[in-house]
Amino acid sequence: MKTQSPRALLGKLFGASAKGIAIENSLLTGYAKVGGKDVCVIGTCNGTYIGNASALRLAAQVIECIERRPRTPIVMLVDSAGQEPNRADEMLGLASYFGHLLGCLELARRKGHRLITIATGKAVGGAFLCYGMFADRIYALESASVGLMPIAAMSAVTKIPAPVLQKLSKTMPSLEFGAKPFALLGGVEEVWPASGDLQARLAKAIATATVDDNRAALGKKRGGRKLALDIRNRVLAQSAK
Amino acid sequence: MEKFTKAFPSKPLKTTAGKPWALAGVVGSGNLEVLVERGGRPSDAMECHIETSIPGYKASWLAALADFAHHYPAGGTKVTINDQGAPPVLVTLRLRQAYDHLVKGSK
Amino acid sequence: MTRGPLFHEQTARQRIAAVVDRGSFDELLPPPERLTSPYLAQLGIPVSFDDGVVIGRARIGGKKVYLAAQVGQFVGGAVGEIHGAKLTGLFKAAARDRVPCVLIVESGGVRLHEGSAGEIAIAETMRAIFECRALKVPTIAVIGTDIGAYGGIGILSTCCDFRVMTEHGRLGISGPIVIEKWMGKKAYDSSNRALVWKTSGGKTKYLLGDAEALVHDDAGAVREAIGKLLAKSSPVTLKNVKARQKDLEKRLKRFGKTGDPDDVWKGMGVRDVARASLASGPEFAAMAKAGRR
C-alpha cells in the first residue's frame, strides 16, 4: 500500500472531488467533498520535508478557508519525514513559521472549523507537530509510520542497545514505532485499514469531532500512557487549593 | 544502577521550625540531588535511600553518610539521593546545603 | 559592583527564586511526591524528583503567575511523559484561573528515552497554551541558555504570546550538529560558535521579530522583561495572523536566498556587524533600532 500514488490516495478519500486538491512540490492544498459536504484539505505527500515556504503555503490555505469558507472542516493529511535540517530555514525562524501555522489552525478551530488529521504516510517529528497533531481528532492509516522514531534510530541516538529498547517496548508502547502503538498512547483516535471505506470513515470522523483534547484520557484508558492524565489532574487539583 | 538503604545514628534535629523538606543539587553528569525531609524514622537516626548510576562505591557512600549523621543533628530526617556519578566532596556539600535549607528555611 | 551568577549559569530552581518576588514560589508536585520517570528507571538511567521541570505559582512584581523552569542538566531538559504532563497541567491551570504563565525554557525537545509519549505531551501542552491565548491569558517563554529551545520545545515556544531572550539563548528546531550531519561541514560547521549563535541565537531572533525582548544575561533583567509583558497579550485574531503571514512572507522573500546571517543583520539595520557581535543584548537592540531610523 505504501507505493500508492498521492492521487490514488486522494481518490480513495475524496472520490471525484479530489480533483479540487492541488499537488505542488508534494504539498496538498484545495477543497474537496466528504459525504457531499465541502472540506478544505491541506497536507503533505511523498514523505516530503517541510520548511518555511511550505509551512507558509499551508498557513495561507488555512487563512483563505477561514475568510472564504466559514466553518468548513479542514482535513490535514500527513506524509512528511520531518523538518529539513537546513541552516537557512533555521536562521529565518523555522520554529516561528511552524508556530504561525499552528496559530492559523487555532484560529480556524475557534471560528468553528473542525480539524481532522489523517496520517497517511510518514508522520514524525516536527512535521507532525507543526500541524497534524494539532487537530481536534487524529486518525492514521494502518500503513502509516507514526511516532517519534523507529527503535534503530532511538538506539543510535541514546546509545541504548536496540534489543533492550525492543524488549522494553513490549510493555512500553511509547517506545514502539507505528500507528497502532501511537493509538495506544491516545495520540491517534483510531487506526484505519487501507482496504476499508475511507470516505465513510472520514465523514464520520468529521461529524463526531469535538474540540476537547481527549488524548491523555484515551492513553490512560488504552493503557499505553498511564501517567499523563493523572499527573495533569494532580497539577490542576493542587493549584486549585 | 545501584540502590541501598540504611539508617545512621544521629542526634535528633534541634528545631521543628523551617521547611518540611529541602532539595539541593541537580541530577546531571557528575552531579546529584539530595532531598532531606522531616519525618524520617527513627527520631535518633538519619534514614538514607541512595540510588547511584555508578555501582561499586557503597562503602564510601556509607562512610560519607555516617560521618554526616555523626557531625550534624539529623535524627528524624529522611535523606533520599539520586546520583549520577558525583565525586565524594560534592556529596558532602549537597548534604550540607540541603540540611542547611531544611533547618534554616533559607532557599 | 558585585553580581550573582549569570542567568545561563543558574539552575532551574535558582532561576525561579531570582525571577519571582522573594519567597513567593509555591511548588506544585514538589520533590517529596517523587514523581519520577518509570521509563528512565527501566533503562537504568538516574531519575529526578521533579522529572526535569519545576512548576508552581508565584508573584512577579506583586502579580500572580504560574511558572515552570526546565532543568537543562537533567537529560538535556527533554520532555518525557511526566515532565510534559506537568507542563500541560500548568498551562491548563493558568487558563482556568486566568493567571499568566511563564515557561523558563531549557530543553532539546522530546526525551528520546520515552519515545512518542513526550511528543504527544508537547502537542497537548501546545493546545493548553492556545487555551490561555484564547482567554487573553498571557503566556511567556524565556529562552536564555545554550541548551535553549529546540525540537518540539522550539515549536512550543513560538506558540506562546511572547518570548524573552538573552544573547545566550537559542531558538530553533534542528540543532547545529544535526544540520551539519545533513548538509555537511562546509554548509554548517557546528563548532563555529559565532555562526551557530548568529543562526539561532537571541540577537538574530530578536532582529527578525521572533523574540519580543532581548535582555541581559541576568535574572533581574529577565524579571523586569517578564513584568512588562504580564499585562499584555497577543490574541490569535484574523487580523493578527494575516499580518504575521505577510511578515513571514516578506522575510522569506527578502532573505530566503541568503545563507549568511550577516545579510540578515545588515538588512535589519545593524550597520556594524563586528561591533554588534560583541554587544550585550540591550546594546544590540539599541544599535539595531538606531540603524533602522
XYZ file of C-alpha atoms in Angstrom:
641
model
C 0.000 0.000 0.000
C 2.916 2.294 0.663
C 3.633 2.673 -3.009
C 0.232 4.062 -3.943
C 0.440 7.467 -5.565
C -0.791 10.582 -3.780
C -3.524 10.949 -6.397
C -4.737 7.403 -5.825
C -4.952 8.021 -2.106
C -6.794 11.315 -2.561
C -9.235 9.479 -4.810
C -9.913 6.959 -2.086
C -10.510 9.683 0.476
C -12.457 12.204 -1.581
C -13.673 10.365 -4.696
C -14.100 12.504 -7.806
C -13.994 15.677 -5.733
C -10.279 15.078 -5.155
C -9.634 16.958 -8.389
C -10.062 20.169 -6.391
C -6.896 19.420 -4.485
C -3.654 20.691 -5.973
C -0.408 18.804 -5.518
C 2.563 21.096 -5.818
C 6.034 20.310 -4.522
C 4.472 17.463 -2.540
C 2.147 19.915 -0.783
C -1.592 19.416 -0.852
C -3.965 22.377 -0.861
C -7.513 22.818 -2.006
C -11.099 21.830 -1.449
C -12.963 18.582 -1.859
C -16.151 16.917 -0.665
C -16.781 14.365 2.037
C -20.255 12.877 2.258
C -21.478 15.599 -0.080
C -20.152 18.406 2.123
C -17.237 20.747 1.447
C -13.922 20.290 3.202
C -10.671 22.174 2.951
C -7.596 19.997 2.521
C -4.034 20.796 3.482
C -1.165 18.391 3.732
C 1.989 16.736 2.567
C 2.738 13.697 0.440
C 5.671 11.654 -0.850
C 7.298 11.891 2.579
C 8.469 15.397 1.723
C 10.326 17.630 4.166
C 8.633 20.728 5.465
C 10.398 24.066 5.515
C 9.496 27.730 5.893
C 7.951 28.110 2.459
C 5.760 25.027 2.766
C 4.549 25.997 6.241
C 3.583 29.404 4.843
C 1.788 27.834 1.897
C -0.316 25.655 4.196
C -0.977 28.603 6.500
C -2.165 30.688 3.543
C -4.627 27.965 2.645
C -5.995 27.868 6.198
C -6.396 31.655 6.246
C -8.166 31.558 2.906
C -10.520 28.889 4.184
C -11.333 30.932 7.301
C -12.057 34.006 5.202
C -13.895 32.496 2.271
C -15.443 29.289 3.580
C -16.523 29.843 7.157
C -16.838 26.753 9.318
C -15.702 24.397 6.554
C -13.943 21.420 8.142
C -10.218 21.223 7.474
C -8.729 17.818 6.698
C -4.991 17.571 7.239
C -3.087 14.783 5.506
C 0.352 13.982 6.824
C 3.103 12.263 4.889
C 6.294 14.074 5.799
C 9.624 12.813 7.052
C 10.078 15.913 9.184
C 11.516 19.370 9.046
C 14.503 19.531 6.757
C 17.644 20.193 8.787
C 18.585 23.336 6.933
C 20.610 26.234 8.261
C 18.980 28.965 6.196
C 15.481 27.906 7.238
C 16.569 27.703 10.864
C 18.145 31.128 10.690
C 14.968 32.676 9.331
C 12.927 31.087 12.102
C 11.593 27.689 11.082
C 10.066 27.283 14.549
C 8.231 30.572 14.087
C 6.899 29.537 10.706
C 5.579 26.361 12.300
C 4.176 28.324 15.237
C 2.388 30.573 12.775
C 0.802 27.599 11.018
C -0.400 26.368 14.407
C -1.772 29.830 15.178
C -3.759 29.799 11.921
C -5.187 26.374 12.751
C -6.088 27.541 16.248
C -7.944 30.497 14.779
C -9.811 28.131 12.466
C -10.768 25.950 15.423
C -12.059 28.955 17.382
C -14.070 30.041 14.374
C -15.865 26.722 14.156
C -13.849 24.755 11.625
C -13.449 21.114 12.675
C -9.876 19.923 12.266
C -9.268 16.305 11.294
C -5.898 14.728 10.647
C -5.160 11.558 8.763
C -1.593 10.304 8.979
C -1.252 8.723 5.552
C 2.479 8.043 5.342
C 5.321 9.339 7.455
C 4.079 11.273 10.454
C 7.146 12.020 12.501
C 8.900 14.754 14.423
C 8.372 18.437 13.795
C 6.402 17.770 10.628
C 3.668 16.028 12.622
C 3.818 18.516 15.497
C 3.503 21.584 13.281
C 0.002 20.815 12.035
C -1.228 17.196 12.128
C -1.014 16.702 15.875
C -2.922 19.925 16.399
C -6.208 18.563 15.020
C -9.373 18.014 17.045
C -9.156 14.333 16.173
C -6.290 12.408 14.614
C -6.564 9.217 12.571
C -3.922 7.103 10.903
C -3.855 4.614 8.095
C -2.647 1.236 9.266
C 0.358 1.513 6.961
C 1.413 4.944 8.228
C 4.726 5.419 10.029
C 3.634 7.288 13.115
C 5.724 8.123 16.134
C 8.852 9.728 17.400
C 11.339 7.479 15.630
C 11.989 3.795 14.899
C 13.841 1.855 17.596
C 17.028 1.610 15.495
C 17.241 5.411 15.317
C 16.397 5.775 19.006
C 19.155 3.318 19.828
C 21.665 5.171 17.666
C 20.999 8.476 19.436
C 20.585 7.274 23.028
C 23.345 4.615 22.778
C 20.962 2.144 24.391
C 21.224 -1.225 22.600
C 18.301 -1.823 20.250
C 17.425 -5.224 21.783
C 16.973 -3.535 25.180
C 14.581 -0.988 23.689
C 12.849 -3.709 21.692
C 12.228 -5.730 24.819
C 11.002 -2.740 26.824
C 8.677 -1.674 24.039
C 6.616 -4.803 24.713
C 5.460 -3.234 27.981
C 6.018 0.409 26.973
C 4.293 1.048 23.634
C 5.643 4.593 23.706
C 8.990 3.204 22.570
C 7.456 1.360 19.651
C 7.027 2.974 16.257
C 3.828 2.826 14.228
C 0.182 3.776 14.077
C -1.037 1.095 16.478
C 1.285 1.811 19.404
C 0.674 5.524 18.868
C -3.047 4.845 19.203
C -2.393 3.009 22.481
C -0.903 6.251 23.777
C -4.033 8.126 22.738
C -2.128 10.015 20.062
C -4.366 8.565 17.397
C -8.118 8.148 17.840
C -8.425 5.184 15.508
C -6.305 3.271 13.034
C -7.926 2.777 9.653
C -7.301 -0.302 7.496
C -6.401 0.813 3.983
C -8.897 -1.580 2.491
C -11.983 -0.094 4.140
C -14.334 2.655 3.020
C -12.203 5.671 3.852
C -14.798 8.185 2.658
C -17.355 6.892 5.116
C -14.816 6.818 7.913
C -13.741 10.368 7.212
C -17.348 11.588 7.078
C -17.984 10.012 10.450
C -14.770 11.471 11.855
C -15.808 14.971 10.829
C -19.324 14.527 12.170
C -18.204 13.281 15.568
C -15.175 15.511 16.219
C -15.186 17.759 19.262
C -12.647 20.367 20.288
C -11.705 18.817 23.625
C -8.242 17.248 23.664
C -9.029 13.656 24.675
C -5.600 12.152 24.097
C -4.426 11.814 27.692
C -7.713 10.191 28.683
C -7.501 7.808 25.731
C -3.896 6.955 26.556
C -4.882 6.039 30.089
C -7.909 4.043 29.009
C -5.906 2.118 26.434
C -3.047 1.607 28.856
C -0.267 2.986 26.662
C 0.241 6.237 28.550
C -0.796 5.627 32.092
C 0.584 8.673 33.882
C -0.135 11.747 31.785
C -3.772 12.304 32.706
C -3.280 11.701 36.423
C -0.255 13.988 36.621
C -2.091 16.727 34.785
C -5.102 16.373 37.074
C -2.850 16.434 40.088
C -1.432 19.778 38.959
C -4.953 21.080 38.455
C -6.092 19.846 41.864
C -3.103 21.166 43.810
C -3.234 24.537 42.092
C -6.930 24.895 42.914
C -6.191 24.801 46.639
C 22.096 1.459 38.906
C 22.805 0.504 42.472
C 20.359 1.108 45.302
C 20.736 0.853 49.027
C 19.041 1.980 52.193
C 20.463 2.451 55.660
C 19.780 4.413 58.841
C 22.664 6.104 60.671
C 22.573 7.058 64.354
C 22.260 10.820 64.720
C 21.155 13.279 67.388
C 17.595 14.488 66.828
C 17.083 17.615 64.742
C 17.216 20.625 67.043
C 14.391 22.583 65.578
C 10.904 21.905 64.367
C 10.838 25.255 62.571
C 11.912 25.651 58.972
C 10.704 23.781 55.972
C 9.244 20.270 55.797
C 11.719 19.403 53.026
C 14.706 20.799 51.189
C 16.436 19.889 47.966
C 19.986 20.554 46.835
C 21.716 19.766 43.585
C 20.571 18.568 40.203
C 20.692 15.156 38.569
C 23.216 15.532 35.791
C 26.552 14.126 34.793
C 28.901 14.215 37.806
C 26.197 15.681 39.992
C 23.406 14.529 42.301
C 20.249 15.704 44.024
C 19.721 15.356 47.744
C 16.251 15.567 49.231
C 16.074 15.937 53.009
C 12.699 15.627 54.682
C 11.403 15.718 58.221
C 9.568 12.679 59.466
C 12.269 10.044 58.988
C 12.381 7.119 61.366
C 13.527 6.559 63.982
C 13.984 10.005 65.536
C 17.527 9.216 66.627
C 18.713 8.236 63.166
C 19.157 9.684 59.687
C 17.289 7.433 57.281
C 19.044 7.233 53.901
C 17.959 5.971 50.484
C 20.564 6.086 47.743
C 20.298 5.430 44.015
C 23.511 5.798 42.081
C 24.389 5.243 38.450
C 27.917 4.120 39.402
C 27.879 0.797 41.224
C 30.648 -0.426 43.474
C 31.082 2.516 45.826
C 28.676 1.502 48.559
C 31.365 1.574 51.244
C 32.369 5.157 50.555
C 28.733 6.260 50.408
C 28.053 4.675 53.776
C 31.163 6.267 55.248
C 30.215 9.740 53.999
C 26.647 9.451 55.279
C 27.714 8.027 58.651
C 30.152 10.895 59.004
C 27.445 13.451 58.256
C 24.984 11.845 60.668
C 27.681 11.905 63.336
C 28.582 15.579 62.899
C 25.106 17.066 62.425
C 21.970 16.529 64.465
C 19.940 14.944 61.662
C 17.921 12.416 63.636
C 14.379 12.125 62.339
C 15.295 13.145 58.827
C 14.906 11.126 55.694
C 17.586 11.611 53.065
C 16.930 10.476 49.508
C 19.609 10.778 46.857
C 19.556 10.462 43.085
C 23.159 10.316 41.944
C 24.752 10.466 38.536
C 28.357 9.909 39.462
C 29.057 12.859 41.763
C 32.512 12.973 43.399
C 32.502 12.392 47.189
C 33.262 16.019 48.004
C 30.145 17.102 46.129
C 28.034 14.544 48.003
C 29.041 16.089 51.320
C 28.489 19.614 50.016
C 24.969 18.847 48.761
C 24.081 17.124 52.011
C 25.180 20.234 53.890
C 23.259 22.537 51.563
C 20.045 20.541 51.803
C 20.380 20.211 55.572
C 21.003 23.951 55.983
C 17.983 24.801 53.873
C 15.884 22.443 55.939
C 16.820 23.786 59.346
C 17.197 27.448 58.421
C 14.394 27.539 55.931
C 16.558 29.523 53.564
C 16.278 28.828 49.881
C 29.981 46.098 41.766
C 29.156 42.579 42.808
C 26.933 40.331 40.834
C 25.414 36.909 41.277
C 25.700 34.114 38.766
C 24.590 34.857 35.218
C 21.138 33.659 34.229
C 22.506 30.983 31.932
C 24.727 29.638 34.724
C 21.901 29.239 37.223
C 19.940 26.069 37.872
C 16.224 25.979 37.213
C 15.419 26.433 40.909
C 17.854 29.313 41.230
C 16.315 30.994 38.206
C 12.859 30.733 39.690
C 13.999 32.096 43.050
C 15.746 35.010 41.342
C 12.910 35.903 38.973
C 9.918 35.842 41.363
C 9.106 38.067 44.342
C 11.204 36.907 47.255
C 9.858 33.765 48.875
C 6.659 33.775 46.809
C 7.220 30.491 44.977
C 4.894 27.669 45.894
C 5.931 24.489 44.106
C 3.324 22.152 42.663
C 4.067 18.413 42.669
C 7.219 19.111 44.721
C 10.103 16.634 45.076
C 8.669 14.785 48.119
C 5.935 13.462 45.820
C 8.648 11.520 43.987
C 7.001 11.552 40.586
C 9.890 10.063 38.694
C 10.114 8.578 35.229
C 9.407 4.853 35.022
C 11.000 4.842 31.569
C 14.380 6.048 32.807
C 14.211 3.686 35.789
C 13.652 0.733 33.459
C 16.577 1.818 31.311
C 18.885 2.129 34.299
C 19.243 5.890 33.928
C 19.112 8.105 37.042
C 15.743 9.712 37.708
C 14.972 13.089 39.244
C 12.246 14.035 41.730
C 10.925 16.817 39.505
C 11.457 14.917 36.234
C 13.362 17.856 34.831
C 10.793 20.590 35.295
C 9.984 22.663 38.358
C 6.447 24.065 38.313
C 4.437 26.223 40.672
C 2.840 29.561 41.375
C 4.437 32.758 42.484
C 4.254 36.514 42.214
C 6.277 38.805 39.996
C 6.010 42.480 40.896
C 3.048 41.552 43.077
C 1.201 39.907 40.171
C 0.206 36.260 40.353
C 1.868 33.970 37.847
C 2.153 30.295 37.090
C 5.736 29.422 36.403
C 7.770 26.487 35.103
C 11.509 26.093 34.708
C 13.102 23.229 32.827
C 16.240 21.611 34.195
C 18.762 21.510 31.382
C 21.292 19.400 33.276
C 18.777 16.578 33.582
C 18.641 14.679 30.251
C 19.015 17.974 28.410
C 15.758 19.278 29.848
C 13.999 16.931 27.465
C 10.275 16.275 27.755
C 9.089 12.886 28.945
C 5.597 11.778 29.926
C 5.607 13.248 33.449
C 7.564 16.366 32.547
C 5.156 17.060 29.697
C 2.046 16.359 31.754
C 3.260 18.827 34.403
C 3.546 21.489 31.704
C 0.126 20.687 30.248
C -1.439 20.842 33.698
C 0.242 24.141 34.478
C -0.980 25.896 31.334
C -4.446 24.429 31.896
C -4.432 25.770 35.445
C -3.347 29.161 34.084
C -6.277 29.158 31.670
C -8.710 28.075 34.376
C -7.548 30.731 36.829
C -6.845 33.457 34.227
C -3.316 33.797 35.574
C -0.342 34.442 33.259
C 2.005 31.535 32.682
C 5.770 31.805 32.281
C 7.945 28.986 30.982
C 11.678 29.275 31.556
C 12.814 27.062 28.721
C 15.871 24.842 28.698
C 15.166 21.829 26.536
C 16.321 19.989 23.460
C 12.766 18.760 22.840
C 11.312 15.290 23.221
C 13.062 12.899 25.619
C 14.018 10.104 23.254
C 14.135 7.541 26.073
C 10.380 7.899 26.472
C 9.546 7.724 22.793
C 6.309 9.116 21.484
C 4.832 9.890 24.927
C 6.908 13.068 25.150
C 5.949 14.093 21.643
C 2.243 13.810 22.401
C 2.756 15.685 25.682
C 4.276 18.600 23.772
C 1.300 18.624 21.401
C -1.065 18.600 24.390
C 0.804 21.465 26.008
C 0.536 23.461 22.783
C -3.234 23.014 22.943
C -3.220 24.215 26.551
C -1.121 27.269 25.632
C -3.652 28.231 22.995
C -6.428 27.773 25.567
C -4.702 30.513 27.543
C -4.340 32.698 24.485
C -7.999 32.393 23.583
C -8.763 33.803 27.032
C -6.119 36.535 26.691
C -4.135 34.947 29.496
C -0.518 35.889 28.716
C 1.951 33.091 28.024
C 5.654 33.887 28.016
C 8.642 31.737 27.084
C 12.016 32.767 28.485
C 14.934 31.438 26.429
C 18.316 32.216 27.894
C 20.624 29.231 27.854
C 22.903 27.372 25.472
C 20.596 24.359 25.503
C 17.917 26.816 24.509
C 14.618 25.805 22.956
C 14.943 23.080 20.352
C 12.892 20.382 18.691
C 9.280 20.304 19.784
C 10.034 22.776 22.561
C 11.340 25.233 19.977
C 7.984 24.999 18.209
C 6.097 25.151 21.510
C 7.945 28.326 22.480
C 6.688 30.029 19.348
C 3.123 29.173 20.372
C 3.369 31.464 23.411
C 2.285 35.108 23.188
C 5.816 36.362 23.856
C 9.438 35.267 24.006
C 12.052 36.891 26.217
C 15.579 36.006 25.136
C 19.121 36.756 26.167
C 22.085 36.697 23.821
C 22.867 33.271 25.263
C 19.506 31.828 24.325
C 18.955 29.814 21.197
C 15.686 29.062 19.455
C 15.249 26.559 16.675
C 14.145 23.052 15.777
C 17.129 21.115 14.401
C 20.342 21.666 16.337
C 23.617 22.551 14.596
C 25.075 19.035 14.867
C 22.035 17.532 13.149
C 22.208 20.127 10.395
C 25.940 19.620 9.936
C 25.373 15.884 9.533
C 22.660 16.566 6.995
C 24.234 19.366 4.954
C 27.919 18.732 5.514
C 30.515 20.673 7.460
C 31.018 23.127 4.619
C 27.440 24.273 4.773
C 27.262 24.382 8.570
C 30.220 23.947 10.856
C 28.599 23.213 14.204
C 31.830 24.024 16.051
C 31.736 27.606 14.746
C 30.068 29.173 17.763
C 29.718 32.595 16.190
C 27.869 31.137 13.216
C 25.720 28.908 15.414
C 24.622 31.856 17.536
C 24.047 34.080 14.537
C 21.843 31.335 13.113
C 19.719 30.560 16.159
C 20.772 32.959 18.918
C 18.758 35.631 20.673
C 20.170 38.529 18.681
C 19.054 37.195 15.308
C 15.693 36.071 16.674
C 15.105 39.488 18.182
C 16.026 41.245 14.941
C 13.593 39.127 12.973
C 10.812 39.812 15.457
C 10.589 36.291 16.884
C 11.533 37.478 20.375
C 9.823 40.476 21.928
C 12.663 41.299 24.313
C 16.421 40.837 24.244
C 17.822 41.365 27.720
C 20.992 40.984 29.765
C 22.045 37.514 30.863
C 20.768 38.267 34.324
C 17.742 37.134 36.318
C 16.899 40.719 37.297
C 16.712 41.752 33.665
C 14.618 38.707 32.811
C 12.287 39.506 35.701
C 11.870 43.064 34.509
C 11.099 41.938 30.959
C 8.519 39.422 32.188
C 6.950 42.105 34.377
C 6.429 44.349 31.367
C 4.678 41.607 29.401
C 2.376 40.282 32.130
C -0.366 42.780 31.379
C -0.223 42.239 27.618
C -1.395 39.512 25.300
C -1.150 38.764 21.616
C -4.531 37.328 20.711
C -4.933 34.971 17.787
C -7.212 37.034 15.561
C -7.703 37.014 11.809
C -6.104 40.430 11.604
C -3.056 39.275 13.565
C -2.475 36.014 11.698
C -2.826 37.825 8.367
C -0.273 40.408 9.434
C 2.036 37.632 10.595
C 1.587 35.791 7.301
C 2.623 38.924 5.423
C 5.586 39.492 7.688
C 6.847 35.925 7.316
C 6.353 36.052 3.530
C 8.327 39.266 3.383
C 11.102 37.777 5.485
C 11.374 34.756 3.231
C 11.337 36.860 0.076
C 13.957 39.222 1.421
C 16.378 36.789 2.987
C 15.353 33.376 1.647
C 18.174 33.269 -0.876
C 20.971 34.157 1.503
C 22.651 31.721 3.796
C 24.573 34.459 5.534
C 23.263 35.759 8.834
C 25.281 38.949 8.342
C 22.990 39.814 5.434
C 20.021 39.482 7.756
C 21.677 41.642 10.394
C 22.557 44.343 7.870
C 19.148 44.137 6.274
C 17.526 44.610 9.650
C 19.506 47.733 10.466
C 22.723 46.531 12.059
C 25.394 48.709 10.471
C 28.496 47.485 12.253
C 28.264 43.704 12.382
C 31.584 43.223 14.148
C 30.697 45.621 16.933
C 27.158 44.251 17.183
C 28.538 40.736 17.627
C 30.329 41.844 20.774
C 27.494 43.980 22.119
C 25.300 42.898 25.003
C 21.657 42.090 24.247
C 20.238 45.512 25.118
C 23.107 47.333 23.389
C 22.483 45.230 20.320
C 18.784 46.031 20.385
C 19.588 49.739 20.634
C 22.061 49.544 17.740
C 19.538 47.827 15.506
C 16.874 50.362 16.405
C 19.207 53.270 15.655
C 20.219 51.699 12.350
C 16.626 51.354 11.190
C 15.871 55.028 11.700
